[in-house]
mmCIF file of C-alpha atoms and ligand atoms in Angstrom:
data_model
loop_
_atom_site.group_PDB
_atom_site.id
_atom_site.type_symbol
_atom_site.label_atom_id
_atom_site.label_comp_id
_atom_site.label_asym_id
_atom_site.label_seq_id
_atom_site.Cartn_x
_atom_site.Cartn_y
_atom_site.Cartn_z
ATOM 1 C CA MET A 1 0.466 -0.562 0.242
ATOM 2 C CA ASN A 2 0.937 3.597 -0.739
ATOM 3 C CA ILE A 3 -0.354 6.575 0.526
ATOM 4 C CA ILE A 4 0.366 10.206 0.663
ATOM 5 C CA LEU A 5 -0.308 12.817 2.873
ATOM 6 C CA LEU A 6 -1.154 16.013 1.719
ATOM 7 C CA GLY A 7 -2.123 19.197 4.364
ATOM 8 C CA PRO A 8 -1.280 23.182 4.598
ATOM 9 C CA PRO A 9 2.119 23.256 6.995
ATOM 10 C CA GLY A 10 1.367 22.650 10.870
ATOM 11 C CA ALA A 11 -1.838 19.733 9.423
ATOM 12 C CA GLY A 12 -0.222 17.052 11.598
ATOM 13 C CA LYS A 13 1.476 15.221 8.825
ATOM 14 C CA GLY A 14 4.778 14.180 10.105
ATOM 15 C CA THR A 15 2.724 13.940 13.979
ATOM 16 C CA GLN A 16 -0.373 11.115 11.824
ATOM 17 C CA ALA A 17 2.511 9.456 9.881
ATOM 18 C CA LYS A 18 4.907 7.752 12.560
ATOM 19 C CA ASN A 19 1.685 6.350 14.300
ATOM 20 C CA ILE A 20 0.515 5.009 9.947
ATOM 21 C CA SER A 21 4.219 4.240 9.020
ATOM 22 C CA ALA A 22 3.373 1.893 12.725
ATOM 23 C CA ARG A 23 -0.326 0.526 11.710
ATOM 24 C CA TYR A 24 0.382 -0.710 8.600
ATOM 25 C CA ASN A 25 3.803 -1.367 8.378
ATOM 26 C CA LEU A 26 4.977 1.457 5.376
ATOM 27 C CA VAL A 27 8.315 3.085 5.302
ATOM 28 C CA HIS A 28 7.733 6.685 6.062
ATOM 29 C CA ILE A 29 9.196 9.143 4.010
ATOM 30 C CA SER A 30 9.579 12.830 3.944
ATOM 31 C CA THR A 31 11.151 15.067 1.522
ATOM 32 C CA GLY A 32 11.199 17.447 4.677
ATOM 33 C CA ASP A 33 13.377 15.795 6.995
ATOM 34 C CA ILE A 34 15.834 14.209 4.238
ATOM 35 C CA LEU A 35 16.554 18.044 3.680
ATOM 36 C CA ARG A 36 16.526 19.142 7.363
ATOM 37 C CA CYS A 37 18.938 16.048 7.791
ATOM 38 C CA ALA A 38 21.105 17.250 4.653
ATOM 39 C CA VAL A 39 21.242 21.065 6.050
ATOM 40 C CA VAL A 40 22.632 20.072 9.122
ATOM 41 C CA ASN A 41 24.818 17.771 7.276
ATOM 42 C CA LYS A 42 26.147 20.874 5.239
ATOM 43 C CA THR A 43 26.006 18.064 2.112
ATOM 44 C CA ALA A 44 25.879 20.094 -1.624
ATOM 45 C CA LEU A 45 22.006 18.770 -1.639
ATOM 46 C CA GLY A 46 21.847 20.651 2.401
ATOM 47 C CA VAL A 47 23.764 23.534 0.939
ATOM 48 C CA ARG A 48 21.503 24.071 -2.270
ATOM 49 C CA ALA A 49 18.191 23.915 0.079
ATOM 50 C CA LYS A 50 19.096 25.908 2.688
ATOM 51 C CA SER A 51 17.596 29.358 1.675
ATOM 52 C CA TYR A 52 14.810 28.409 0.976
ATOM 53 C CA MET A 53 13.201 26.034 3.067
ATOM 54 C CA GLU A 54 14.831 29.166 5.967
ATOM 55 C CA ALA A 55 12.525 31.389 3.382
ATOM 56 C CA GLY A 56 9.202 29.207 3.500
ATOM 57 C CA GLU A 57 9.412 28.552 -0.310
ATOM 58 C CA LEU A 58 9.847 25.404 -2.200
ATOM 59 C CA VAL A 59 13.099 23.300 -3.156
ATOM 60 C CA PRO A 60 12.958 23.757 -6.495
ATOM 61 C CA ASP A 61 11.350 20.609 -8.084
ATOM 62 C CA ASP A 62 14.190 19.107 -9.468
ATOM 63 C CA VAL A 63 15.880 18.416 -5.909
ATOM 64 C CA VAL A 64 13.263 16.840 -4.507
ATOM 65 C CA VAL A 65 12.173 14.492 -7.551
ATOM 66 C CA ASP A 66 15.275 13.720 -7.778
ATOM 67 C CA LEU A 67 16.010 12.365 -3.857
ATOM 68 C CA VAL A 68 12.394 10.645 -4.323
ATOM 69 C CA ARG A 69 12.589 9.081 -7.121
ATOM 70 C CA GLU A 70 15.965 7.422 -5.465
ATOM 71 C CA ARG A 71 14.160 6.487 -2.713
ATOM 72 C CA VAL A 72 11.151 5.077 -3.281
ATOM 73 C CA ALA A 73 13.262 2.741 -6.203
ATOM 74 C CA ASP A 74 14.850 0.950 -2.154
ATOM 75 C CA LEU A 75 14.149 -1.724 -1.584
ATOM 76 C CA ASP A 76 12.619 -1.517 1.373
ATOM 77 C CA CYS A 77 9.218 0.419 -0.384
ATOM 78 C CA LYS A 78 8.629 -2.646 -2.757
ATOM 79 C CA SER A 79 5.733 -3.565 0.441
ATOM 80 C CA GLY A 80 5.113 0.344 0.694
ATOM 81 C CA PHE A 81 4.933 4.021 1.444
ATOM 82 C CA LEU A 82 4.559 6.789 2.595
ATOM 83 C CA LEU A 83 5.231 10.604 1.536
ATOM 84 C CA ASP A 84 4.506 13.337 3.601
ATOM 85 C CA GLY A 85 5.764 16.804 2.542
ATOM 86 C CA PHE A 86 5.837 15.712 -0.971
ATOM 87 C CA PRO A 87 4.531 15.873 -4.057
ATOM 88 C CA ARG A 88 4.030 19.525 -3.065
ATOM 89 C CA THR A 89 2.794 21.315 -6.981
ATOM 90 C CA VAL A 90 1.404 19.468 -9.898
ATOM 91 C CA ALA A 91 4.490 19.129 -11.942
ATOM 92 C CA GLN A 92 6.242 16.937 -8.420
ATOM 93 C CA ALA A 93 2.631 15.020 -8.556
ATOM 94 C CA VAL A 94 3.004 14.685 -12.692
ATOM 95 C CA GLU A 95 7.082 13.130 -12.404
ATOM 96 C CA LEU A 96 5.494 10.745 -9.338
ATOM 97 C CA ASP A 97 3.873 9.321 -11.617
ATOM 98 C CA ALA A 98 6.285 8.437 -13.596
ATOM 99 C CA ILE A 99 8.132 7.475 -11.300
ATOM 100 C CA LEU A 100 6.313 4.617 -10.053
ATOM 101 C CA LYS A 101 5.081 3.551 -13.046
ATOM 102 C CA ALA A 102 8.636 2.584 -14.000
ATOM 103 C CA ASN A 103 8.627 1.250 -10.836
ATOM 104 C CA GLU A 104 5.959 -0.856 -11.424
ATOM 105 C CA THR A 105 3.949 0.884 -8.104
ATOM 106 C CA GLU A 106 0.877 3.395 -8.207
ATOM 107 C CA VAL A 107 -0.666 5.365 -5.603
ATOM 108 C CA ASP A 108 -3.431 3.833 -3.598
ATOM 109 C CA PHE A 109 -4.547 7.049 -1.990
ATOM 110 C CA VAL A 110 -4.454 9.968 -1.143
ATOM 111 C CA LEU A 111 -5.205 11.445 2.798
ATOM 112 C CA ASN A 112 -5.919 15.249 3.034
ATOM 113 C CA ILE A 113 -5.575 16.332 6.148
ATOM 114 C CA GLU A 114 -7.337 19.864 6.699
ATOM 115 C CA VAL A 115 -7.226 22.306 9.551
ATOM 116 C CA SER A 116 -7.486 25.728 9.860
ATOM 117 C CA GLN A 117 -5.212 29.153 8.887
ATOM 118 C CA ASP A 118 -5.185 29.837 13.115
ATOM 119 C CA GLU A 119 -4.988 26.589 14.658
ATOM 120 C CA ILE A 120 -1.714 26.565 11.648
ATOM 121 C CA VAL A 121 -0.242 29.644 13.934
ATOM 122 C CA LYS A 122 -0.967 28.121 16.968
ATOM 123 C CA ARG A 123 0.391 24.828 16.344
ATOM 124 C CA LEU A 124 3.451 25.696 14.323
ATOM 125 C CA THR A 125 4.908 28.456 17.011
ATOM 126 C CA SER A 126 4.731 26.227 19.828
ATOM 127 C CA ARG A 127 5.990 23.560 18.218
ATOM 128 C CA ARG A 128 9.486 21.965 19.425
ATOM 129 C CA VAL A 129 11.715 19.035 18.064
ATOM 130 C CA CYS A 130 14.384 17.132 19.668
ATOM 131 C CA GLY A 131 17.520 18.195 18.066
ATOM 132 C CA ASP A 132 18.158 14.022 17.915
ATOM 133 C CA CYS A 133 15.412 11.212 17.217
ATOM 134 C CA ASN A 134 13.576 14.040 15.290
ATOM 135 C CA ARG A 135 10.436 13.427 18.034
ATOM 136 C CA THR A 136 8.388 16.640 17.848
ATOM 137 C CA TYR A 137 6.554 18.583 20.608
ATOM 138 C CA ASN A 138 4.154 20.712 21.741
ATOM 139 C CA LEU A 139 4.247 23.319 24.546
ATOM 140 C CA LEU A 140 0.835 23.537 23.812
ATOM 141 C CA PHE A 141 -0.458 20.349 22.904
ATOM 142 C CA GLU A 142 1.802 17.446 23.174
ATOM 143 C CA PRO A 143 4.633 19.219 26.067
ATOM 144 C CA PRO A 144 7.157 17.220 26.715
ATOM 145 C CA ARG A 145 7.344 16.198 30.864
ATOM 146 C CA ASP A 146 10.820 17.507 31.625
ATOM 147 C CA GLU A 147 10.486 21.477 29.203
ATOM 148 C CA ASP A 148 13.734 21.362 27.187
ATOM 149 C CA LYS A 149 14.554 17.483 26.252
ATOM 150 C CA CYS A 150 13.350 14.968 24.712
ATOM 151 C CA ASN A 151 10.859 12.499 26.888
ATOM 152 C CA GLU A 152 12.366 9.543 24.273
ATOM 153 C CA CYS A 153 15.662 9.679 24.725
ATOM 154 C CA GLY A 154 16.846 13.085 26.788
ATOM 155 C CA THR A 155 18.882 15.404 23.805
ATOM 156 C CA ALA A 156 17.588 19.284 24.092
ATOM 157 C CA LEU A 157 14.871 20.176 21.788
ATOM 158 C CA TYR A 158 14.871 23.064 19.306
ATOM 159 C CA ARG A 159 12.762 25.163 17.411
ATOM 160 C CA ARG A 160 12.461 24.666 13.764
ATOM 161 C CA ASP A 161 14.258 28.223 11.652
ATOM 162 C CA ASP A 162 11.005 28.027 9.460
ATOM 163 C CA ASP A 163 8.513 28.437 12.685
ATOM 164 C CA SER A 164 8.645 32.011 12.600
ATOM 165 C CA GLU A 165 5.602 33.895 12.564
ATOM 166 C CA GLU A 166 6.724 35.572 9.231
ATOM 167 C CA THR A 167 8.240 32.722 7.557
ATOM 168 C CA ILE A 168 4.720 30.152 8.782
ATOM 169 C CA LEU A 169 2.838 33.154 6.306
ATOM 170 C CA ASN A 170 4.927 33.018 3.591
ATOM 171 C CA ARG A 171 4.284 29.222 3.672
ATOM 172 C CA MET A 172 1.091 29.011 3.461
ATOM 173 C CA LYS A 173 1.182 31.462 0.901
ATOM 174 C CA VAL A 174 3.262 28.761 -0.753
ATOM 175 C CA TYR A 175 0.768 26.376 -0.313
ATOM 176 C CA TYR A 176 -1.937 27.799 -1.228
ATOM 177 C CA GLN A 177 -0.550 28.793 -3.932
ATOM 178 C CA GLN A 178 2.322 25.500 -5.286
ATOM 179 C CA THR A 179 0.125 22.770 -3.383
ATOM 180 C CA ALA A 180 -3.459 22.871 -3.129
ATOM 181 C CA PRO A 181 -3.900 22.790 -6.596
ATOM 182 C CA LEU A 182 -2.988 19.356 -5.889
ATOM 183 C CA ILE A 183 -5.612 18.164 -4.230
ATOM 184 C CA ALA A 184 -8.403 19.082 -7.631
ATOM 185 C CA TYR A 185 -5.393 17.176 -9.455
ATOM 186 C CA TYR A 186 -5.701 14.279 -6.516
ATOM 187 C CA GLN A 187 -9.563 14.566 -6.525
ATOM 188 C CA ARG A 188 -10.522 13.726 -10.379
ATOM 189 C CA SER A 189 -7.707 10.326 -10.413
ATOM 190 C CA GLY A 190 -11.100 9.876 -7.355
ATOM 191 C CA LYS A 191 -8.322 8.389 -4.906
ATOM 192 C CA LEU A 192 -8.648 11.625 -2.847
ATOM 193 C CA LYS A 193 -9.806 11.509 1.328
ATOM 194 C CA ASN A 194 -10.282 14.138 3.794
ATOM 195 C CA ILE A 195 -9.667 14.125 6.664
ATOM 196 C CA ASP A 196 -10.415 16.463 9.642
ATOM 197 C CA GLY A 197 -7.391 17.022 11.323
ATOM 198 C CA GLY A 198 -8.973 19.620 13.966
ATOM 199 C CA HIS A 199 -9.455 17.456 16.787
ATOM 200 C CA ALA A 200 -7.082 15.665 19.265
ATOM 201 C CA ILE A 201 -4.283 13.418 17.126
ATOM 202 C CA ASP A 202 -5.760 10.161 18.396
ATOM 203 C CA GLU A 203 -8.770 11.256 17.018
ATOM 204 C CA VAL A 204 -7.385 12.231 14.116
ATOM 205 C CA PHE A 205 -5.642 8.565 13.567
ATOM 206 C CA ALA A 206 -8.630 7.093 14.331
ATOM 207 C CA ASP A 207 -10.412 8.526 11.585
ATOM 208 C CA ILE A 208 -7.340 8.234 9.481
ATOM 209 C CA GLU A 209 -8.410 4.428 10.138
ATOM 210 C CA GLU A 210 -11.204 4.765 9.337
ATOM 211 C CA ALA A 211 -10.548 6.201 5.776
ATOM 212 C CA VAL A 212 -8.095 3.249 4.760
ATOM 213 C CA CYS A 213 -10.889 0.817 5.863
ATOM 214 C CA ALA A 214 -12.908 2.113 3.277
ATOM 215 C CA CYS A 215 -10.143 1.819 0.819
ATOM 216 C CA GLN A 216 -8.916 -1.686 1.405
ATOM 217 C CA ASN A 217 -12.344 -2.596 1.054
HETATM 218 P P1 AP5 B 1 7.793 19.823 5.586
HETATM 219 O O1 AP5 B 1 9.371 19.768 6.942
HETATM 220 O O2 AP5 B 1 7.684 18.908 4.585
HETATM 221 O O3 AP5 B 1 6.621 20.858 6.514
HETATM 222 P P2 AP5 B 1 5.361 21.809 6.151
HETATM 223 O O4 AP5 B 1 4.475 20.832 5.213
HETATM 224 O O5 AP5 B 1 5.299 23.300 6.238
HETATM 225 O O6 AP5 B 1 4.567 20.227 7.195
HETATM 226 P P3 AP5 B 1 5.884 20.476 8.731
HETATM 227 O O7 AP5 B 1 6.346 19.294 9.243
HETATM 228 O O8 AP5 B 1 5.767 21.728 9.222
HETATM 229 O O9 AP5 B 1 4.171 20.195 8.945
HETATM 230 P P4 AP5 B 1 3.146 19.241 9.331
HETATM 231 O O10 AP5 B 1 1.629 19.249 8.667
HETATM 232 O O11 AP5 B 1 4.950 17.256 9.682
HETATM 233 O O12 AP5 B 1 2.713 18.860 11.525
HETATM 234 P P5 AP5 B 1 2.832 18.618 13.046
HETATM 235 O O13 AP5 B 1 3.224 17.210 12.352
HETATM 236 O O14 AP5 B 1 4.967 18.625 12.835
HETATM 237 O O15 AP5 B 1 9.182 20.877 4.815
HETATM 238 C C1 AP5 B 1 10.095 21.691 5.209
HETATM 239 C C2 AP5 B 1 10.188 22.880 3.601
HETATM 240 O O16 AP5 B 1 11.319 21.906 3.559
HETATM 241 C C3 AP5 B 1 10.023 23.657 3.177
HETATM 242 O O17 AP5 B 1 8.960 25.304 3.343
HETATM 243 C C4 AP5 B 1 10.263 23.369 1.598
HETATM 244 O O18 AP5 B 1 11.691 24.494 1.645
HETATM 245 C C5 AP5 B 1 11.359 22.582 2.198
HETATM 246 N N1 AP5 B 1 10.389 20.790 1.072
HETATM 247 C C6 AP5 B 1 10.331 19.626 2.160
HETATM 248 N N2 AP5 B 1 9.262 19.082 0.916
HETATM 249 C C7 AP5 B 1 9.621 19.780 -0.205
HETATM 250 C C8 AP5 B 1 8.685 19.033 -1.343
HETATM 251 N N3 AP5 B 1 8.225 18.189 -2.028
HETATM 252 N N4 AP5 B 1 9.025 20.624 -2.560
HETATM 253 C C9 AP5 B 1 10.044 21.686 -2.990
HETATM 254 N N5 AP5 B 1 10.063 21.520 -1.228
HETATM 255 C C10 AP5 B 1 10.048 20.758 0.084
HETATM 256 O O19 AP5 B 1 2.607 18.784 14.180
HETATM 257 C C11 AP5 B 1 2.501 20.533 14.121
HETATM 258 C C12 AP5 B 1 2.519 20.414 14.800
HETATM 259 O O20 AP5 B 1 1.257 20.602 15.365
HETATM 260 C C13 AP5 B 1 3.542 19.947 16.384
HETATM 261 O O21 AP5 B 1 3.957 20.453 17.579
HETATM 262 C C14 AP5 B 1 2.244 18.734 16.484
HETATM 263 O O22 AP5 B 1 3.179 17.834 17.665
HETATM 264 C C15 AP5 B 1 0.982 19.558 16.513
HETATM 265 N N6 AP5 B 1 0.324 18.678 16.608
HETATM 266 C C16 AP5 B 1 0.162 17.830 15.649
HETATM 267 N N7 AP5 B 1 -1.482 17.485 14.889
HETATM 268 C C17 AP5 B 1 -2.034 18.435 16.460
HETATM 269 C C18 AP5 B 1 -3.505 17.310 17.087
HETATM 270 N N8 AP5 B 1 -4.249 17.060 15.835
HETATM 271 N N9 AP5 B 1 -3.516 18.550 17.488
HETATM 272 C C19 AP5 B 1 -2.366 19.027 18.727
HETATM 273 N N10 AP5 B 1 -1.526 19.879 18.333
HETATM 274 C C20 AP5 B 1 -1.318 18.779 16.468
HETATM 275 MG MG1 MG B 2 6.427 17.816 8.992
HETATM 276 ZN ZN1 ZN B 3 14.920 11.843 21.090
#
């Protein structure tokens, strides 16, 4: 089973991706996580992506398409994967169709997580991330036990560079201009399932399980 997670910044894609990949045994592929890791390690990919990410702009299509092409061809993806944060433009979606065809597979369905703009700003300004294991917390909705340390590994939590209010608003703008058209793209193929992401994390996951179950029958 191959799934795409669609939704604006802060919709809860990463949070739900962890639940979904564990529940259905899927490889979680987050282009944002791969790019952030490349930036930290100062690889050629990271050097190219850094300024776009800091500004809340999209990294050029060819860069992300190449990294997804390589990742989905890996052996572990043969039994199913979950794309989080890709595709982000119609051009990326068209390329993805071609990549999957070349790998003799396809997208089974697309979960579109919907959340209001006010809620997004609230969630992202209060998000904190573990510097080691990448676990995500929220000071308002899912706080760590110790104010600034990860529950799992004790590493210090940090605030993502693109989680300032100004950059969040630009990411939202970029989302509406470049990514939201994908909703119609996948609606046309009959693969889109809308999920109300405005509830508590467990409730959203229960709705996702229900949608997946309905798709499998
Ligand atoms: P990316 O990392 O993909 O960021 P994003 O799309 O902006 O989404 P986020 O990761 O910010 O939010 P999320 O939906 O994962 O929410 P989360 O679960 O963390 O991309 C970053 C950048 O990389 C882009 O701007 C671009 O530059 C580049 N990039 C990446 N992919 C690209 C591509 N394909 N093409 C071009 N460029 C690309 O949750 C947010 C917070 O809310 C957390 O604190 C969480 O604890 C909390 N929360 C989650 N769910 C709930 C809930 N139900 N109730 C209350 N709180 C909740
Ligand atoms: Mg994310
Ligand atoms: Zn950790």
